[in-house]
Amino acid sequence: MRKVLIVEDDEAMAVALQDGFRYEEFEVAHARDGAAGLAMATSGSPDLIILDVMLPKMTGLDVCKRIRKDGNQVPIIMLTARGQEIDKVLGLKLGADDYVTKPFSFMELMARVEAVLRRVKGVRPELEAFSFGDVDVDFRKGEARKGGKLLDISPRELRLLQYLVENRGDVITRDQLLNAVWDYESAPFTRTVDMHIAKLRKKIEDSPADPRFIVTVHRVGYKFTG
C-alpha cells in the first residue's frame, strides 16, 4: 500500500485529505507542524508528502529544503494560498514536484498526485526521434517535419514537445513544464506555457482549436496522446 504523509495544521483540511487518501487506498500519516512533518518524513519513508506552506514551528518551504538537503527525493506536492506566487516559485526551486492552490478539489489533487507518482516511478530515456500522425521529429538534429515539410520550430518549442512526448500519456502540470523547459528567473508565470503550447499546436496539429495530440486537462495542465 502506498504511504502518504500529510503536513497540515488546519484540522478540517487535514481530516478531509486523510479521508480522501484513505478512500484512494493510501496508508495515511499526519503531522500538524513543520518540525513534526520533517521528523516523520525522515523516519516514516512515505511514498508522497502533501506539504502546506504556512505551518507552525517550521514553514513548508523550510521543510522541503531540509528534505532535499538530506538527499531524500520523495515526491512533494505543496499546498499554497491564492496570491502566494512567490511561494510557488520558491517551493519548486527548492525541490517540490508540484503545488496546488487552495481552495482545490480532491479530484484535482489526485490528478496531480498520480502524475507525479507515475513520473518518479521510472523516467523514460531521452528520445532522439519520434513520429506521430504526419509529424516526424528529430530531437537530436533539432528538426521537425509535417507532411514532409520542414517546420519553423524554435528550440524552446522543440524542448517543450520533447518533454511532453517523453511523458506521453501522463498529465503534466504547467509548473512541471516551466521547471523542465524554462528557468523561473526568466519565466515565472504559467501563462508562458499556455502561449508556447498554442504556438506549438498551430505547427503540429491539423486543427489547433480541436487538438488531437496535445490535449488540455482542465485546471491541471496538458497531456500528449500521440
PDB file of N, CA and C in Angstrom, residues 5 53 67 84 127 185-187 191 214:
ATOM      1  N   LEU A   5       2.249  11.154   3.572  1.00  0.00           N
ATOM      2  CA  LEU A   5       2.390  11.976   4.770  1.00  0.00           C
ATOM      3  C   LEU A   5       1.755  13.333   4.488  1.00  0.00           C
ATOM      4  N   VAL A  53       2.367  25.195   2.934  1.00  0.00           N
ATOM      5  CA  VAL A  53       3.437  26.195   3.021  1.00  0.00           C
ATOM      6  C   VAL A  53       3.459  26.850   4.395  1.00  0.00           C
ATOM      7  N   ILE A  67      14.434  18.434   3.538  1.00  0.00           N
ATOM      8  CA  ILE A  67      14.258  17.093   2.984  1.00  0.00           C
ATOM      9  C   ILE A  67      15.189  16.883   1.795  1.00  0.00           C
ATOM     10  N   GLN A  84      -0.015  33.609  -3.438  1.00  0.00           N
ATOM     11  CA  GLN A  84       1.333  33.304  -2.959  1.00  0.00           C
ATOM     12  C   GLN A  84       2.219  32.816  -4.101  1.00  0.00           C
ATOM     13  N   LEU A 127      14.444  10.753 -25.746  1.00  0.00           N
ATOM     14  CA  LEU A 127      14.231  10.356 -27.134  1.00  0.00           C
ATOM     15  C   LEU A 127      15.128  11.134 -28.082  1.00  0.00           C
ATOM     16  N   GLU A 185      13.619  32.347 -13.294  1.00  0.00           N
ATOM     17  CA  GLU A 185      14.004  33.745 -13.297  1.00  0.00           C
ATOM     18  C   GLU A 185      13.552  34.436 -14.576  1.00  0.00           C
ATOM     19  N   SER A 186      13.524  33.682 -15.672  1.00  0.00           N
ATOM     20  CA  SER A 186      13.143  34.307 -16.939  1.00  0.00           C
ATOM     21  C   SER A 186      11.671  34.093 -17.271  1.00  0.00           C
ATOM     22  N   ALA A 187      11.018  33.096 -16.643  1.00  0.00           N
ATOM     23  CA  ALA A 187       9.615  32.805 -16.977  1.00  0.00           C
ATOM     24  C   ALA A 187       8.862  32.333 -15.740  1.00  0.00           C
ATOM     25  N   ARG A 191       1.317  31.296 -17.567  1.00  0.00           N
ATOM     26  CA  ARG A 191       0.763  31.756 -18.835  1.00  0.00           C
ATOM     27  C   ARG A 191       1.779  31.585 -19.966  1.00  0.00           C
ATOM     28  N   ILE A 214      -1.770  17.267 -28.333  1.00  0.00           N
ATOM     29  CA  ILE A 214      -1.510  17.979 -27.080  1.00  0.00           C
ATOM     30  C   ILE A 214      -2.854  18.414 -26.511  1.00  0.00           C
TER      31      ILE A 214
END
